[in-house]
CSV table of C-alpha atoms in Angstrom, one decimal:
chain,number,residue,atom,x,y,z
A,1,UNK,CA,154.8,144.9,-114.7
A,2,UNK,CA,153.7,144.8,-111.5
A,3,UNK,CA,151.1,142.0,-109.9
A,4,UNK,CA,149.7,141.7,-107.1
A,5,UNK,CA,146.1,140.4,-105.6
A,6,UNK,CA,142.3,141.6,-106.3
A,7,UNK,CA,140.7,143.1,-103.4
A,8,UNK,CA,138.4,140.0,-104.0
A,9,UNK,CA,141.5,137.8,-103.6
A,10,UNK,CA,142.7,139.7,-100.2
A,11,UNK,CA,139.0,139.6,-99.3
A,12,UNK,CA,139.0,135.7,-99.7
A,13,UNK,CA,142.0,134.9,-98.4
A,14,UNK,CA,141.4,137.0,-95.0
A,15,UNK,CA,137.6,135.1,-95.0
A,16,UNK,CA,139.4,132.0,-94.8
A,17,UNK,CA,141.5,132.8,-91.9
A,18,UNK,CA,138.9,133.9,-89.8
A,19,UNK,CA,137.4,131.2,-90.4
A,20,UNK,CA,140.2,128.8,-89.5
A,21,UNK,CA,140.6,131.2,-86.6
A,22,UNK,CA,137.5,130.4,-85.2
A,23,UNK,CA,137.5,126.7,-85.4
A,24,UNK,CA,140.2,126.2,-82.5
A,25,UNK,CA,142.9,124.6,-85.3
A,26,UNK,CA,145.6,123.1,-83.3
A,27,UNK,CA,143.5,121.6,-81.0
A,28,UNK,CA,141.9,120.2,-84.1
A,29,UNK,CA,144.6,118.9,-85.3
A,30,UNK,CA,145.8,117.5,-82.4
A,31,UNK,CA,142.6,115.1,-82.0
A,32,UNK,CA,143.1,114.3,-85.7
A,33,UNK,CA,146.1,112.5,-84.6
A,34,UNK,CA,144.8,111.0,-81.8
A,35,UNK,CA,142.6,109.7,-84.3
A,36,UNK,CA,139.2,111.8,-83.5
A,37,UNK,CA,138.3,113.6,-86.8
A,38,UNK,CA,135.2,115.1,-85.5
A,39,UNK,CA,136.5,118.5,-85.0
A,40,UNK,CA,138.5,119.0,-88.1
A,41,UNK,CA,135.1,117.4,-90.1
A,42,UNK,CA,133.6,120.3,-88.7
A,43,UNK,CA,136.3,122.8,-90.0
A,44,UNK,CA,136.1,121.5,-93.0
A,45,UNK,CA,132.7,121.6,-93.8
A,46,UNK,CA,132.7,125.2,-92.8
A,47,UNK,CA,135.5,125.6,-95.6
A,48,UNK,CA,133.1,123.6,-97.9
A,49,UNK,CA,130.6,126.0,-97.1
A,50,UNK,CA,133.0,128.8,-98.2
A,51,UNK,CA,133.4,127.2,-101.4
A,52,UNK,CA,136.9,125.6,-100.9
A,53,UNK,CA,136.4,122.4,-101.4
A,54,UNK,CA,134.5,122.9,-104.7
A,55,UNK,CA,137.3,125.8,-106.2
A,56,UNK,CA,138.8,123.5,-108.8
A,57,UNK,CA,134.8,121.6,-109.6
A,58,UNK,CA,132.9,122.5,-112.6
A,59,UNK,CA,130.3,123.8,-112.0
A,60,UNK,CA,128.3,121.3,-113.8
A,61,UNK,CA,129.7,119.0,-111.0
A,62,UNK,CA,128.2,121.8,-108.6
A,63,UNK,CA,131.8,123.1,-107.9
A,64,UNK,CA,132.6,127.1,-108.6
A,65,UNK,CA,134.8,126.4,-111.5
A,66,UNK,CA,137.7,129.2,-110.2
A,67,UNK,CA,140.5,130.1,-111.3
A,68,UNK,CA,143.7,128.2,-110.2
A,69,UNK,CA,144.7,131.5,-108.3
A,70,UNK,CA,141.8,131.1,-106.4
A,71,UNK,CA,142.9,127.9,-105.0
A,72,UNK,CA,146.7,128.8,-104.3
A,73,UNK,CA,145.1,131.6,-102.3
A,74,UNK,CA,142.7,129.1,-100.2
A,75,UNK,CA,145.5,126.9,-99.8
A,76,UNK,CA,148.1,129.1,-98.0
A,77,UNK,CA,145.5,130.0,-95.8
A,78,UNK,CA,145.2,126.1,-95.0
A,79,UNK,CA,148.9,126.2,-94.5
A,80,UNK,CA,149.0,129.3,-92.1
A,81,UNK,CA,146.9,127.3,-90.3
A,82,UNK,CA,147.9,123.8,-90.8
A,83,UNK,CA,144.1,122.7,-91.2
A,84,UNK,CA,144.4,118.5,-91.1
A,85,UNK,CA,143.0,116.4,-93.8
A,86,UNK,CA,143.5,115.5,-97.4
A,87,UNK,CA,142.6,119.1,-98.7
A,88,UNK,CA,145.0,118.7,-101.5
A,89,UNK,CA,143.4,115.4,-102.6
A,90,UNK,CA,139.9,116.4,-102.0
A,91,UNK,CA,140.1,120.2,-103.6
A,92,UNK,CA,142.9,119.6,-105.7
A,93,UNK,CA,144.1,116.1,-107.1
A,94,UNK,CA,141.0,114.3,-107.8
A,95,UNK,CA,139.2,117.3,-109.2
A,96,UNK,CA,142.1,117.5,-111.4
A,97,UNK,CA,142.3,114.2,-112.8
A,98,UNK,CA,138.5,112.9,-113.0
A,99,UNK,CA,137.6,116.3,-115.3
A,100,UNK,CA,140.7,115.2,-117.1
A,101,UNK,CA,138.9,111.9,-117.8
A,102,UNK,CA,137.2,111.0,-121.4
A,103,UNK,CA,134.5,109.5,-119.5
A,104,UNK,CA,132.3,112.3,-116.8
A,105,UNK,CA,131.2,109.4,-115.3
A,106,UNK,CA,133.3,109.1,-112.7
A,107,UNK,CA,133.6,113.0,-112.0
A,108,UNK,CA,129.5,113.4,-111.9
A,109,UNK,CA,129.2,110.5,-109.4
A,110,UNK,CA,132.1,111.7,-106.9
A,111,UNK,CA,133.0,115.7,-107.3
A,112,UNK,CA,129.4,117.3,-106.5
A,113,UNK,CA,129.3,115.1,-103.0
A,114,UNK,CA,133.2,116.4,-102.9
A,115,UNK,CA,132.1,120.4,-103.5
A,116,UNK,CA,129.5,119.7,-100.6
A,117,UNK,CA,131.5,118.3,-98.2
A,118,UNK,CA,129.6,115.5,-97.9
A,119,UNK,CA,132.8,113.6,-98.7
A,120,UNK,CA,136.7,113.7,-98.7
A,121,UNK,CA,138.9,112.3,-101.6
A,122,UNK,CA,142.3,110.5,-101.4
A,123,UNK,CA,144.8,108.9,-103.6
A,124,UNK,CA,147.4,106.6,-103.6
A,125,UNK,CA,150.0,106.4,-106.4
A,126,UNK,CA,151.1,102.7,-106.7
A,127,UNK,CA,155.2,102.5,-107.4
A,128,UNK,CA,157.1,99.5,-108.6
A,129,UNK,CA,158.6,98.5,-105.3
A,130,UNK,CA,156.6,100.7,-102.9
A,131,UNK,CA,153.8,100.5,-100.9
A,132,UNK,CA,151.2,102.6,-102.6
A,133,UNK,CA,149.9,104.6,-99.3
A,134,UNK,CA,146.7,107.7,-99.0
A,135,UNK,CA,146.3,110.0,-96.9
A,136,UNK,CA,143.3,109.7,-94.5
A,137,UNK,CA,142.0,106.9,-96.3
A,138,UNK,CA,140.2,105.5,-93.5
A,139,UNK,CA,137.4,108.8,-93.1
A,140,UNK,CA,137.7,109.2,-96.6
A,141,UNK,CA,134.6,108.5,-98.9
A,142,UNK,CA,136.6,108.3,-101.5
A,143,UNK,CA,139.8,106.0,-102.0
A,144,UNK,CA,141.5,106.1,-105.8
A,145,UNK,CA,144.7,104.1,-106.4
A,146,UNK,CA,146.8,104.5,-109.9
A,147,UNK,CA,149.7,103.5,-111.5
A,148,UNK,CA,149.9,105.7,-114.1
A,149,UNK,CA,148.2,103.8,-116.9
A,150,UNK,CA,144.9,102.4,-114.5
A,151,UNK,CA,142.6,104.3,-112.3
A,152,UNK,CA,140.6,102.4,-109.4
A,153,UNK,CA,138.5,102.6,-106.5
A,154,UNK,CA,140.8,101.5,-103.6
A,155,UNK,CA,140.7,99.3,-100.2
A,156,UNK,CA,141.7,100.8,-96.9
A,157,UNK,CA,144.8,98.7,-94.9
A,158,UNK,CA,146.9,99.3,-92.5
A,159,UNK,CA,148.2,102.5,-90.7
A,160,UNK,CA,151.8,103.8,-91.7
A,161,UNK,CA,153.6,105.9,-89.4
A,162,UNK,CA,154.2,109.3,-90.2
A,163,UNK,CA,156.5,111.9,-89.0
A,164,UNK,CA,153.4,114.4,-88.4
A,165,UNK,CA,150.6,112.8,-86.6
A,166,UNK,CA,147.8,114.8,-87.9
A,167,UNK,CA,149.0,112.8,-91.5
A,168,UNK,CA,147.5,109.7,-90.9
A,169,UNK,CA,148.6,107.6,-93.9
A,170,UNK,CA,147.1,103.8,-95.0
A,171,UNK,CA,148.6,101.1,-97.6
A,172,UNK,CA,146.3,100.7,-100.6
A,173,UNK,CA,145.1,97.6,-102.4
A,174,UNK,CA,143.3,97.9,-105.4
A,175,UNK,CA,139.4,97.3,-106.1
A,176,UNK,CA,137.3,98.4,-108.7
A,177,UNK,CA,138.6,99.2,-112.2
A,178,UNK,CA,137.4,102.9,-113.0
A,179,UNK,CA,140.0,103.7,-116.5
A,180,UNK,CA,142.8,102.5,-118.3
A,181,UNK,CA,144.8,103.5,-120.7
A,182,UNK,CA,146.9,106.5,-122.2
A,183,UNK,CA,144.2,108.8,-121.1
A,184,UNK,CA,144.6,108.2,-117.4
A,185,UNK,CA,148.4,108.8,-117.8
A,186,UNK,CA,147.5,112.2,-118.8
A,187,UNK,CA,144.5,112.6,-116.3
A,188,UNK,CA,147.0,111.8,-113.6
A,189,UNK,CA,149.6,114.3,-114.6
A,190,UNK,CA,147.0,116.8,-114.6
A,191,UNK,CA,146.5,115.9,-111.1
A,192,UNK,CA,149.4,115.5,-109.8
A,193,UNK,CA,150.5,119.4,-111.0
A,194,UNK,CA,147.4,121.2,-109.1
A,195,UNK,CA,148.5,118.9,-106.1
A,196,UNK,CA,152.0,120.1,-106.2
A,197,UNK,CA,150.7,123.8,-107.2
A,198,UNK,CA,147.9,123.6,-104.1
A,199,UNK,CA,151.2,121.6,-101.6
A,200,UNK,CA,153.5,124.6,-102.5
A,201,UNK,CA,151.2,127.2,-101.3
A,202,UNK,CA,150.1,125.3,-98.0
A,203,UNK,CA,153.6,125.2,-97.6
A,204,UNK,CA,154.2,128.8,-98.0
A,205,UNK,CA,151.3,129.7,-95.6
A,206,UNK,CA,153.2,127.2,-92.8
A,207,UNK,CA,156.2,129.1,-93.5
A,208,UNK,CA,154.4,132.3,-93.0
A,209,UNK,CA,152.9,131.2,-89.9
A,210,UNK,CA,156.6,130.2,-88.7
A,211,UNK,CA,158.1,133.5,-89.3
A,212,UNK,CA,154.7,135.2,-87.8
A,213,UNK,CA,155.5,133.0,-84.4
A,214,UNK,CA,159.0,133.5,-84.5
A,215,UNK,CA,158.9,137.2,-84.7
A,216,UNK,CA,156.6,137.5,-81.6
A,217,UNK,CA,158.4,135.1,-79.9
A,218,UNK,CA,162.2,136.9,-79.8
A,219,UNK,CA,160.2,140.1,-78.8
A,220,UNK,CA,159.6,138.3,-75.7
A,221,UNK,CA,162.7,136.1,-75.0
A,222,UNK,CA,165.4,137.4,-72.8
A,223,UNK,CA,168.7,137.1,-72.8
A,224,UNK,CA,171.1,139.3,-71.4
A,225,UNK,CA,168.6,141.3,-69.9
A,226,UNK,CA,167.6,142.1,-73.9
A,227,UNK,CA,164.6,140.7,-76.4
A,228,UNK,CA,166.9,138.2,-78.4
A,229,UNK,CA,165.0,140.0,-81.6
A,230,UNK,CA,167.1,143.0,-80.6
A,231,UNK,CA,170.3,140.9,-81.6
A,232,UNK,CA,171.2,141.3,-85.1
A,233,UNK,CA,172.3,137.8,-85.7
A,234,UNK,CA,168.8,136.5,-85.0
A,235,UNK,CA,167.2,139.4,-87.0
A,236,UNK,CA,169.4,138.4,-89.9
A,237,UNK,CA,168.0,134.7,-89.5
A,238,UNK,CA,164.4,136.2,-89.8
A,239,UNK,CA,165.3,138.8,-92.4
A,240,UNK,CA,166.2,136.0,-94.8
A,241,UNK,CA,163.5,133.4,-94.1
A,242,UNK,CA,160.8,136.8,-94.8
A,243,UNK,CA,163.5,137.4,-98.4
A,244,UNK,CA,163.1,133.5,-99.2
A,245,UNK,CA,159.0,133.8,-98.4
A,246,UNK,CA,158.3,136.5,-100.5
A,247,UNK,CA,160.5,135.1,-103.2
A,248,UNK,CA,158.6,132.3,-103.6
A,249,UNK,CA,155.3,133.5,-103.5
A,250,UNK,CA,155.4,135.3,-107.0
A,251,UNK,CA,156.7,132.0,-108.8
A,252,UNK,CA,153.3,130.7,-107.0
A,253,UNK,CA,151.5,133.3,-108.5
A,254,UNK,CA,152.8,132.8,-111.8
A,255,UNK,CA,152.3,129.0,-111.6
A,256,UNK,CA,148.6,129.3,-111.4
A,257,UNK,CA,148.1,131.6,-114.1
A,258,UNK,CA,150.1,129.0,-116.6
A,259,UNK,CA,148.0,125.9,-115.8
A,260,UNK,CA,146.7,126.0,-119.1
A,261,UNK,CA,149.7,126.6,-121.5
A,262,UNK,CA,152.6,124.2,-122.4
A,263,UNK,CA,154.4,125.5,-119.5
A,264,UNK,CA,152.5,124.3,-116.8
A,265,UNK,CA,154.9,121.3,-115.1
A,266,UNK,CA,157.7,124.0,-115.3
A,267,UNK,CA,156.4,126.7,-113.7
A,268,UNK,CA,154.4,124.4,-111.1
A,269,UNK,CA,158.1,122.9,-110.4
A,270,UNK,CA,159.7,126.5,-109.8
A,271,UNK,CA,157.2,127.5,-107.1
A,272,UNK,CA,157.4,124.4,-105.3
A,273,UNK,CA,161.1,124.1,-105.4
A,274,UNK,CA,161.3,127.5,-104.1
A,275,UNK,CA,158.2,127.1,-101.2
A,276,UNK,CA,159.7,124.2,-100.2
A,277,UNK,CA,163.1,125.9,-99.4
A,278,UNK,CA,161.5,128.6,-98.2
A,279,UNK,CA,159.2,127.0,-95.8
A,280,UNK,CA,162.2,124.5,-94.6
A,281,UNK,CA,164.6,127.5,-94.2
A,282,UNK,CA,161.6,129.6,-91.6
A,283,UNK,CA,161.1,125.3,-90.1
A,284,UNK,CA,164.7,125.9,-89.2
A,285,UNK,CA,165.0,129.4,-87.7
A,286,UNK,CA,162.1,129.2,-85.8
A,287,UNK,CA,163.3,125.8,-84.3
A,288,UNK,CA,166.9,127.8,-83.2
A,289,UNK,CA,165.5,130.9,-82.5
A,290,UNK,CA,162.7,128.8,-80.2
A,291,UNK,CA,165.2,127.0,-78.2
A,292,UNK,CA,164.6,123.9,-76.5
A,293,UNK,CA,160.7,124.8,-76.0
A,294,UNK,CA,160.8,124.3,-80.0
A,295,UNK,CA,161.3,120.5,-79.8
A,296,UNK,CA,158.5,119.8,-77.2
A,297,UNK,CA,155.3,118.4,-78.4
A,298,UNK,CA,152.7,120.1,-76.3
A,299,UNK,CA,154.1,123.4,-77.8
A,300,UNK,CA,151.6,124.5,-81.0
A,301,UNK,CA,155.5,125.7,-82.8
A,302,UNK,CA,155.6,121.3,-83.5
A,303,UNK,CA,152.5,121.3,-84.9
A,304,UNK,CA,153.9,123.3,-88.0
A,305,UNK,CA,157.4,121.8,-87.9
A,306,UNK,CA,156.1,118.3,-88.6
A,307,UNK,CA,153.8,119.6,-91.3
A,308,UNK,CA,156.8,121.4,-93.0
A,309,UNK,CA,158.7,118.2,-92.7
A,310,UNK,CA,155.8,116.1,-94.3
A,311,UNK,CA,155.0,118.6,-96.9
A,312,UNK,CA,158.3,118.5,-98.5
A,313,UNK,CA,158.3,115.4,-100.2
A,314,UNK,CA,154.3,115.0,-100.0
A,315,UNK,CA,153.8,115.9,-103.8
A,316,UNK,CA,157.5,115.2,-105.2
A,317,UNK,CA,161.1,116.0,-103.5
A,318,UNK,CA,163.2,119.4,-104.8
A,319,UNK,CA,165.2,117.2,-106.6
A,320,UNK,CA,162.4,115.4,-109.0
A,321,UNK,CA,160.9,119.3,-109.8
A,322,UNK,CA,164.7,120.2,-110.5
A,323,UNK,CA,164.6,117.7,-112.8
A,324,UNK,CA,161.4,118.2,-114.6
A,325,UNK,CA,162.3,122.1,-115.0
A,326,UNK,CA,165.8,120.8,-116.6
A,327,UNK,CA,163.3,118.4,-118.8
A,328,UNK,CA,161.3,121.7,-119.8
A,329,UNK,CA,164.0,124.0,-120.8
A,330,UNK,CA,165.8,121.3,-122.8
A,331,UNK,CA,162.9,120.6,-124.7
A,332,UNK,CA,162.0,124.3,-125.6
A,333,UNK,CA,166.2,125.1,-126.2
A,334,UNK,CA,166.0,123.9,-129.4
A,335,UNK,CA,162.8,126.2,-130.4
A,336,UNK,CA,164.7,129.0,-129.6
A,337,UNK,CA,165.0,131.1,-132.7
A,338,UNK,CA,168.2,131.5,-134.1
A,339,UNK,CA,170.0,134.9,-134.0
A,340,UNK,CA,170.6,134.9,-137.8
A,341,UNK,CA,167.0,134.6,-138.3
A,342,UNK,CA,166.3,137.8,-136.8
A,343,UNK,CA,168.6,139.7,-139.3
């Protein structure tokens, strides 16, 4: 069997992009840093007017209601392009877990201004020992904070360094009460897959834009008096970062059409083990086959190198979705049929 995108998917995807194209990116992200949003609000309420923001909204919450593949698509195009703000929390985690709530209170008051882009979402996930900490929580018209068992409303502190800029991350106190109980546990689970699902894709697009910048650059590099793309070494380099890409992307594919069977944490775990690899191996050849101009700030190459970095453990490490997919297939290797049934 063979998959592969809908025309309408392509269509989508390349929409998107010229989009992002348009709206000047890294010099968006670059004042999102420096702590000016107003550019990158701009981009993304031209992605809210594409429908983005409201792919994984109801549409009784005045969201599209799309398919989970229509998200993974949206989202590596906001890694290609290394849009700034919390996309994945807005579009992705807090859709997730306030549909996944008993009560539709909370989703009818917050997701429709969400699917407009009148508002971002964040959400901080409060560890015994840890700083609970959100991403853009200080534009964001939203702030949750859980630990699991209790959902809130949370209070904006203090800024955390990060190693990409354009992340601008904030400690969390709690506020108001919004749930509690066994049903947020499973609200937040809900969540926290479509975040890794929608992470693993922006880090496939960032990946994709490395080996896209990498290419053209050892075209134009000399050495020797030769492009340094004529060298086989450094087209082996790119050869396997391409291999690792397009590896991972059906395991992405495949991810978003299980959300809704028991094997959703597994196959959510697969693709982002293998994006993040992926996307760290093309961080890394495009940093060597850069050179030194590779570890300057002012050149757009960083601006993807610290998201990769960032993105890796953003929505759980390689080792904690190893470990879930060990969990999965030791729980189903037991339910394996026996051979001397089938006789």
């Amino acid at each position: 069997m063979r998959f592969a995108l809908s025309p309408e998917h392509v269509d989508f995807g390349a929409s998107i992009r010229k989009l992002l194209d348009s709206g000047r990116t890294p010099a968006a992200i670059r004042a999102w840093g420096a702590g000016d949003p107003a550019a990158g609000r701009k981009l993304i309420e031209g992605l809210a007017g594409a429908g983005v923001l409201g792919l994984n909204i109801a549409e009784e919450y005045d969201g599209l209601g799309a398919e989970p593949l229509d998200l993974v698509v949206a989202f590596v195009e906001l890694g290609r392009a290394a849009a700034p703000g919390p996309l994945v929390e807005s579009a992705a985690a807090i859709p997730a877990l306030l549909q996944a709530l008993p009560d539709s209170e909370p989703a009818g008051r917050w997701l429709p201004g969400i699917a407009e882009g009148a508002a971002l979402g964040t959400i901080a996930v409060a560890r015994p020992g840890h700083r609970a900490v959100a991403l853009d929580a200080d534009i964001a018209g939203l702030v949750l904070v859980t630990d699991g068992t209790r959902l809130s409303t949370g209070k904006t502190g203090e800024l955390v360094r990060s190693v990409d800029p354009a992340r601008r991350l904030f400690t969390i106190e709690t506020d108001e009460l919004i749930a509690e109980g066994p049903q947020v546990g499973a609200a937040v689970a809900a969540a926290f897959d479509f975040a890794a699902l929608a992470n693993a894709a922006q880090l496939l697009g960032a990946g994709r834009a490395l080996l896209d910048s990498s290419t053209e650059y050892v075209k134009q590099r000399k050495q020797f008096g030769r492009p340094i793309g004529e060298f086989q070494a450094v087209k082996q380099q790119l050869a396997d970062v391409f291999i690792a890409l397009d590896l991972a992307e059906p395991l992405l594919h495949r991810a978003a059409l299980t959300t809704a069977t028991a094997n959703r944490s597994r196959d959510i775990s697969a693709a982002a083990v293998a994006a993040i690899d992926a996307a760290h191996l093309a961080a890394r050849t495009a940093l060597q086959v850069h050179g030194a101009i590779g570890y300057t700030a002012e050149y757009d190459l960083s601006l993807w190198l610290t998201r990769v970095t960032a993105l890796r453990t953003a929505w759980g490490t390689t080792d904690l979705h190893r470990a879930r997919i060990a969990e999965a297939l030791r729980a189903t290797a037991g339910q394996e049929t026996p051979v001397g049934a089938l006789q």
